[in-house]
Amino acid sequence: MTRRECREHLMILLYQVEFHKLEELDEQVSNYLGSIIAPKSDDVAYIRNKYHNVLAHMEEIDSILESASDGWKLKRMAKVDLSIMRLAVYEMKYDEEIPVSVAINEAVEIAKKYGQDESPSFVNGVLAKVAGMIEKG
């Protein structure tokens, strides 16, 4: 499985966070990962680990997104866009193996595939602001 495919699965799992109770999330992850056709155990471990890391930093990630989104409240954003950006912000801020430009580009590409017509430009604009905020520290 490519890293983009892993990101797409992560986005889908993060999307599910919006619709399930906290205590149901582990079961939802297991059900979803079990439904992927012939995943390698390394891929499943990578997805599961990154998913839990994003959840662990969700409060700070959401705060960063609120600051960067110029008056857009998270609850008003399309849930697909929000899920894509949460993953990208995690990669930009906490995953040292992934360059900021790669995280943004991957998020935009996933937004093209799963989002609405305006999603790629919205995601790109918000994440560009996040990149500037992260650089300033």
JSON list of C-alpha atoms in Angstrom, two decimals:
[
{"chain": "A", "resi": 1, "resn": "MET", "atom": "CA", "xyz": [0.00, 0.00, 0.00]},
{"chain": "A", "resi": 2, "resn": "THR", "atom": "CA", "xyz": [1.38, 3.43, -0.90]},
{"chain": "A", "resi": 3, "resn": "ARG", "atom": "CA", "xyz": [1.69, 6.21, 1.67]},
{"chain": "A", "resi": 4, "resn": "ARG", "atom": "CA", "xyz": [-1.10, 8.08, -0.13]},
{"chain": "A", "resi": 5, "resn": "GLU", "atom": "CA", "xyz": [-3.37, 5.06, 0.20]},
{"chain": "A", "resi": 6, "resn": "CYS", "atom": "CA", "xyz": [-2.49, 4.90, 3.90]},
{"chain": "A", "resi": 7, "resn": "ARG", "atom": "CA", "xyz": [-3.35, 8.61, 4.20]},
{"chain": "A", "resi": 8, "resn": "GLU", "atom": "CA", "xyz": [-6.68, 8.02, 2.46]},
{"chain": "A", "resi": 9, "resn": "HIS", "atom": "CA", "xyz": [-7.52, 5.26, 4.94]},
{"chain": "A", "resi": 10, "resn": "LEU", "atom": "CA", "xyz": [-6.46, 7.53, 7.81]},
{"chain": "A", "resi": 11, "resn": "MET", "atom": "CA", "xyz": [-8.69, 10.31, 6.49]},
{"chain": "A", "resi": 12, "resn": "ILE", "atom": "CA", "xyz": [-11.64, 7.90, 6.38]},
{"chain": "A", "resi": 13, "resn": "LEU", "atom": "CA", "xyz": [-10.97, 6.81, 9.96]},
{"chain": "A", "resi": 14, "resn": "LEU", "atom": "CA", "xyz": [-10.66, 10.42, 11.12]},
{"chain": "A", "resi": 15, "resn": "TYR", "atom": "CA", "xyz": [-13.91, 11.20, 9.31]},
{"chain": "A", "resi": 16, "resn": "GLN", "atom": "CA", "xyz": [-15.60, 8.49, 11.37]},
{"chain": "A", "resi": 17, "resn": "VAL", "atom": "CA", "xyz": [-14.54, 10.27, 14.58]},
{"chain": "A", "resi": 18, "resn": "GLU", "atom": "CA", "xyz": [-17.23, 12.86, 13.83]},
{"chain": "A", "resi": 19, "resn": "PHE", "atom": "CA", "xyz": [-19.99, 10.25, 13.96]},
{"chain": "A", "resi": 20, "resn": "HIS", "atom": "CA", "xyz": [-19.06, 7.79, 16.70]},
{"chain": "A", "resi": 21, "resn": "LYS", "atom": "CA", "xyz": [-18.74, 7.95, 20.46]},
{"chain": "A", "resi": 22, "resn": "LEU", "atom": "CA", "xyz": [-15.23, 7.93, 21.86]},
{"chain": "A", "resi": 23, "resn": "GLU", "atom": "CA", "xyz": [-15.67, 4.49, 23.39]},
{"chain": "A", "resi": 24, "resn": "GLU", "atom": "CA", "xyz": [-16.68, 3.07, 19.98]},
{"chain": "A", "resi": 25, "resn": "LEU", "atom": "CA", "xyz": [-13.63, 4.31, 18.07]},
{"chain": "A", "resi": 26, "resn": "ASP", "atom": "CA", "xyz": [-11.30, 1.36, 18.70]},
{"chain": "A", "resi": 27, "resn": "GLU", "atom": "CA", "xyz": [-13.97, -1.05, 17.49]},
{"chain": "A", "resi": 28, "resn": "GLN", "atom": "CA", "xyz": [-14.61, 1.12, 14.43]},
{"chain": "A", "resi": 29, "resn": "VAL", "atom": "CA", "xyz": [-10.89, 1.16, 13.60]},
{"chain": "A", "resi": 30, "resn": "SER", "atom": "CA", "xyz": [-10.67, -2.63, 13.91]},
{"chain": "A", "resi": 31, "resn": "ASN", "atom": "CA", "xyz": [-13.78, -3.12, 11.78]},
{"chain": "A", "resi": 32, "resn": "TYR", "atom": "CA", "xyz": [-12.53, -0.74, 9.12]},
{"chain": "A", "resi": 33, "resn": "LEU", "atom": "CA", "xyz": [-9.00, -2.11, 8.98]},
{"chain": "A", "resi": 34, "resn": "GLY", "atom": "CA", "xyz": [-10.41, -5.63, 8.81]},
{"chain": "A", "resi": 35, "resn": "SER", "atom": "CA", "xyz": [-12.43, -4.63, 5.75]},
{"chain": "A", "resi": 36, "resn": "ILE", "atom": "CA", "xyz": [-9.41, -3.46, 3.74]},
{"chain": "A", "resi": 37, "resn": "ILE", "atom": "CA", "xyz": [-8.56, -6.04, 1.10]},
{"chain": "A", "resi": 38, "resn": "ALA", "atom": "CA", "xyz": [-5.37, -7.91, 2.06]},
{"chain": "A", "resi": 39, "resn": "PRO", "atom": "CA", "xyz": [-3.60, -5.18, 4.01]},
{"chain": "A", "resi": 40, "resn": "LYS", "atom": "CA", "xyz": [-0.02, -5.89, 5.03]},
{"chain": "A", "resi": 41, "resn": "SER", "atom": "CA", "xyz": [0.50, -5.94, 8.77]},
{"chain": "A", "resi": 42, "resn": "ASP", "atom": "CA", "xyz": [3.05, -3.11, 8.44]},
{"chain": "A", "resi": 43, "resn": "ASP", "atom": "CA", "xyz": [0.43, -0.94, 6.75]},
{"chain": "A", "resi": 44, "resn": "VAL", "atom": "CA", "xyz": [-2.19, -1.72, 9.39]},
{"chain": "A", "resi": 45, "resn": "ALA", "atom": "CA", "xyz": [0.30, -0.92, 12.17]},
{"chain": "A", "resi": 46, "resn": "TYR", "atom": "CA", "xyz": [1.29, 2.34, 10.43]},
{"chain": "A", "resi": 47, "resn": "ILE", "atom": "CA", "xyz": [-2.34, 3.41, 9.99]},
{"chain": "A", "resi": 48, "resn": "ARG", "atom": "CA", "xyz": [-3.35, 2.42, 13.52]},
{"chain": "A", "resi": 49, "resn": "ASN", "atom": "CA", "xyz": [-0.33, 4.15, 15.09]},
{"chain": "A", "resi": 50, "resn": "LYS", "atom": "CA", "xyz": [-0.75, 7.38, 13.14]},
{"chain": "A", "resi": 51, "resn": "TYR", "atom": "CA", "xyz": [-4.50, 7.40, 13.81]},
{"chain": "A", "resi": 52, "resn": "HIS", "atom": "CA", "xyz": [-3.95, 7.19, 17.57]},
{"chain": "A", "resi": 53, "resn": "ASN", "atom": "CA", "xyz": [-1.25, 9.86, 17.38]},
{"chain": "A", "resi": 54, "resn": "VAL", "atom": "CA", "xyz": [-3.60, 12.24, 15.56]},
{"chain": "A", "resi": 55, "resn": "LEU", "atom": "CA", "xyz": [-6.31, 11.63, 18.16]},
{"chain": "A", "resi": 56, "resn": "ALA", "atom": "CA", "xyz": [-3.82, 12.27, 20.97]},
{"chain": "A", "resi": 57, "resn": "HIS", "atom": "CA", "xyz": [-3.04, 15.72, 19.49]},
{"chain": "A", "resi": 58, "resn": "MET", "atom": "CA", "xyz": [-6.56, 16.49, 18.23]},
{"chain": "A", "resi": 59, "resn": "GLU", "atom": "CA", "xyz": [-7.23, 19.37, 20.63]},
{"chain": "A", "resi": 60, "resn": "GLU", "atom": "CA", "xyz": [-4.07, 21.23, 19.61]},
{"chain": "A", "resi": 61, "resn": "ILE", "atom": "CA", "xyz": [-4.59, 20.37, 15.92]},
{"chain": "A", "resi": 62, "resn": "ASP", "atom": "CA", "xyz": [-8.12, 21.78, 16.07]},
{"chain": "A", "resi": 63, "resn": "SER", "atom": "CA", "xyz": [-6.87, 24.93, 17.79]},
{"chain": "A", "resi": 64, "resn": "ILE", "atom": "CA", "xyz": [-4.29, 25.43, 15.04]},
{"chain": "A", "resi": 65, "resn": "LEU", "atom": "CA", "xyz": [-6.93, 24.90, 12.35]},
{"chain": "A", "resi": 66, "resn": "GLU", "atom": "CA", "xyz": [-9.33, 27.38, 13.98]},
{"chain": "A", "resi": 67, "resn": "SER", "atom": "CA", "xyz": [-6.56, 29.99, 14.12]},
{"chain": "A", "resi": 68, "resn": "ALA", "atom": "CA", "xyz": [-5.61, 29.44, 10.48]},
{"chain": "A", "resi": 69, "resn": "SER", "atom": "CA", "xyz": [-9.09, 29.29, 8.99]},
{"chain": "A", "resi": 70, "resn": "ASP", "atom": "CA", "xyz": [-10.09, 32.97, 9.15]},
{"chain": "A", "resi": 71, "resn": "GLY", "atom": "CA", "xyz": [-13.36, 32.84, 11.01]},
{"chain": "A", "resi": 72, "resn": "TRP", "atom": "CA", "xyz": [-14.42, 29.36, 9.93]},
{"chain": "A", "resi": 73, "resn": "LYS", "atom": "CA", "xyz": [-15.55, 27.35, 12.92]},
{"chain": "A", "resi": 74, "resn": "LEU", "atom": "CA", "xyz": [-14.62, 23.69, 12.70]},
{"chain": "A", "resi": 75, "resn": "LYS", "atom": "CA", "xyz": [-18.24, 22.63, 13.03]},
{"chain": "A", "resi": 76, "resn": "ARG", "atom": "CA", "xyz": [-19.08, 24.60, 9.87]},
{"chain": "A", "resi": 77, "resn": "MET", "atom": "CA", "xyz": [-16.36, 22.96, 7.77]},
{"chain": "A", "resi": 78, "resn": "ALA", "atom": "CA", "xyz": [-17.06, 20.00, 5.53]},
{"chain": "A", "resi": 79, "resn": "LYS", "atom": "CA", "xyz": [-16.15, 16.95, 7.60]},
{"chain": "A", "resi": 80, "resn": "VAL", "atom": "CA", "xyz": [-14.09, 15.45, 4.78]},
{"chain": "A", "resi": 81, "resn": "ASP", "atom": "CA", "xyz": [-12.03, 18.65, 4.52]},
{"chain": "A", "resi": 82, "resn": "LEU", "atom": "CA", "xyz": [-11.62, 18.78, 8.28]},
{"chain": "A", "resi": 83, "resn": "SER", "atom": "CA", "xyz": [-10.43, 15.17, 8.42]},
{"chain": "A", "resi": 84, "resn": "ILE", "atom": "CA", "xyz": [-7.93, 15.78, 5.62]},
{"chain": "A", "resi": 85, "resn": "MET", "atom": "CA", "xyz": [-6.58, 18.90, 7.32]},
{"chain": "A", "resi": 86, "resn": "ARG", "atom": "CA", "xyz": [-6.33, 17.24, 10.73]},
{"chain": "A", "resi": 87, "resn": "LEU", "atom": "CA", "xyz": [-4.10, 14.57, 9.26]},
{"chain": "A", "resi": 88, "resn": "ALA", "atom": "CA", "xyz": [-2.02, 17.13, 7.37]},
{"chain": "A", "resi": 89, "resn": "VAL", "atom": "CA", "xyz": [-1.54, 19.35, 10.44]},
{"chain": "A", "resi": 90, "resn": "TYR", "atom": "CA", "xyz": [-0.44, 16.32, 12.43]},
{"chain": "A", "resi": 91, "resn": "GLU", "atom": "CA", "xyz": [2.12, 15.47, 9.74]},
{"chain": "A", "resi": 92, "resn": "MET", "atom": "CA", "xyz": [3.30, 19.08, 9.48]},
{"chain": "A", "resi": 93, "resn": "LYS", "atom": "CA", "xyz": [3.73, 19.61, 13.21]},
{"chain": "A", "resi": 94, "resn": "TYR", "atom": "CA", "xyz": [4.54, 16.22, 14.70]},
{"chain": "A", "resi": 95, "resn": "ASP", "atom": "CA", "xyz": [5.86, 13.88, 11.98]},
{"chain": "A", "resi": 96, "resn": "GLU", "atom": "CA", "xyz": [9.47, 14.85, 11.33]},
{"chain": "A", "resi": 97, "resn": "GLU", "atom": "CA", "xyz": [9.80, 12.31, 8.50]},
{"chain": "A", "resi": 98, "resn": "ILE", "atom": "CA", "xyz": [7.32, 14.18, 6.30]},
{"chain": "A", "resi": 99, "resn": "PRO", "atom": "CA", "xyz": [8.27, 17.59, 4.86]},
{"chain": "A", "resi": 100, "resn": "VAL", "atom": "CA", "xyz": [5.63, 20.29, 5.25]},
{"chain": "A", "resi": 101, "resn": "SER", "atom": "CA", "xyz": [5.32, 20.68, 1.47]},
{"chain": "A", "resi": 102, "resn": "VAL", "atom": "CA", "xyz": [4.63, 16.94, 1.07]},
{"chain": "A", "resi": 103, "resn": "ALA", "atom": "CA", "xyz": [1.95, 17.01, 3.79]},
{"chain": "A", "resi": 104, "resn": "ILE", "atom": "CA", "xyz": [0.22, 19.94, 2.07]},
{"chain": "A", "resi": 105, "resn": "ASN", "atom": "CA", "xyz": [0.46, 18.43, -1.41]},
{"chain": "A", "resi": 106, "resn": "GLU", "atom": "CA", "xyz": [-0.88, 15.07, -0.26]},
{"chain": "A", "resi": 107, "resn": "ALA", "atom": "CA", "xyz": [-3.77, 16.77, 1.53]},
{"chain": "A", "resi": 108, "resn": "VAL", "atom": "CA", "xyz": [-4.68, 18.75, -1.60]},
{"chain": "A", "resi": 109, "resn": "GLU", "atom": "CA", "xyz": [-4.57, 15.60, -3.74]},
{"chain": "A", "resi": 110, "resn": "ILE", "atom": "CA", "xyz": [-6.80, 13.72, -1.30]},
{"chain": "A", "resi": 111, "resn": "ALA", "atom": "CA", "xyz": [-9.17, 16.72, -1.23]},
{"chain": "A", "resi": 112, "resn": "LYS", "atom": "CA", "xyz": [-9.39, 16.54, -5.04]},
{"chain": "A", "resi": 113, "resn": "LYS", "atom": "CA", "xyz": [-10.44, 12.90, -4.80]},
{"chain": "A", "resi": 114, "resn": "TYR", "atom": "CA", "xyz": [-12.80, 13.00, -1.80]},
{"chain": "A", "resi": 115, "resn": "GLY", "atom": "CA", "xyz": [-13.84, 16.62, -1.31]},
{"chain": "A", "resi": 116, "resn": "GLN", "atom": "CA", "xyz": [-16.12, 19.07, -3.07]},
{"chain": "A", "resi": 117, "resn": "ASP", "atom": "CA", "xyz": [-15.07, 21.27, -5.98]},
{"chain": "A", "resi": 118, "resn": "GLU", "atom": "CA", "xyz": [-13.77, 24.03, -3.70]},
{"chain": "A", "resi": 119, "resn": "SER", "atom": "CA", "xyz": [-12.10, 21.64, -1.23]},
{"chain": "A", "resi": 120, "resn": "PRO", "atom": "CA", "xyz": [-8.59, 21.57, -2.77]},
{"chain": "A", "resi": 121, "resn": "SER", "atom": "CA", "xyz": [-8.21, 25.37, -2.74]},
{"chain": "A", "resi": 122, "resn": "PHE", "atom": "CA", "xyz": [-9.73, 25.66, 0.75]},
{"chain": "A", "resi": 123, "resn": "VAL", "atom": "CA", "xyz": [-7.46, 22.93, 2.15]},
{"chain": "A", "resi": 124, "resn": "ASN", "atom": "CA", "xyz": [-4.42, 24.45, 0.43]},
{"chain": "A", "resi": 125, "resn": "GLY", "atom": "CA", "xyz": [-5.17, 27.93, 1.76]},
{"chain": "A", "resi": 126, "resn": "VAL", "atom": "CA", "xyz": [-5.70, 26.85, 5.35]},
{"chain": "A", "resi": 127, "resn": "LEU", "atom": "CA", "xyz": [-2.65, 24.57, 5.36]},
{"chain": "A", "resi": 128, "resn": "ALA", "atom": "CA", "xyz": [-0.46, 27.32, 3.85]},
{"chain": "A", "resi": 129, "resn": "LYS", "atom": "CA", "xyz": [-1.41, 29.50, 6.83]},
{"chain": "A", "resi": 130, "resn": "VAL", "atom": "CA", "xyz": [-0.72, 26.61, 9.20]},
{"chain": "A", "resi": 131, "resn": "ALA", "atom": "CA", "xyz": [2.73, 26.20, 7.62]},
{"chain": "A", "resi": 132, "resn": "GLY", "atom": "CA", "xyz": [3.46, 29.87, 8.28]},
{"chain": "A", "resi": 133, "resn": "MET", "atom": "CA", "xyz": [2.29, 29.54, 11.88]},
{"chain": "A", "resi": 134, "resn": "ILE", "atom": "CA", "xyz": [4.43, 26.46, 12.47]},
{"chain": "A", "resi": 135, "resn": "GLU", "atom": "CA", "xyz": [7.53, 28.13, 10.98]},
{"chain": "A", "resi": 136, "resn": "LYS", "atom": "CA", "xyz": [7.10, 31.10, 13.32]},
{"chain": "A", "resi": 137, "resn": "GLY", "atom": "CA", "xyz": [6.87, 28.66, 16.20]}
]
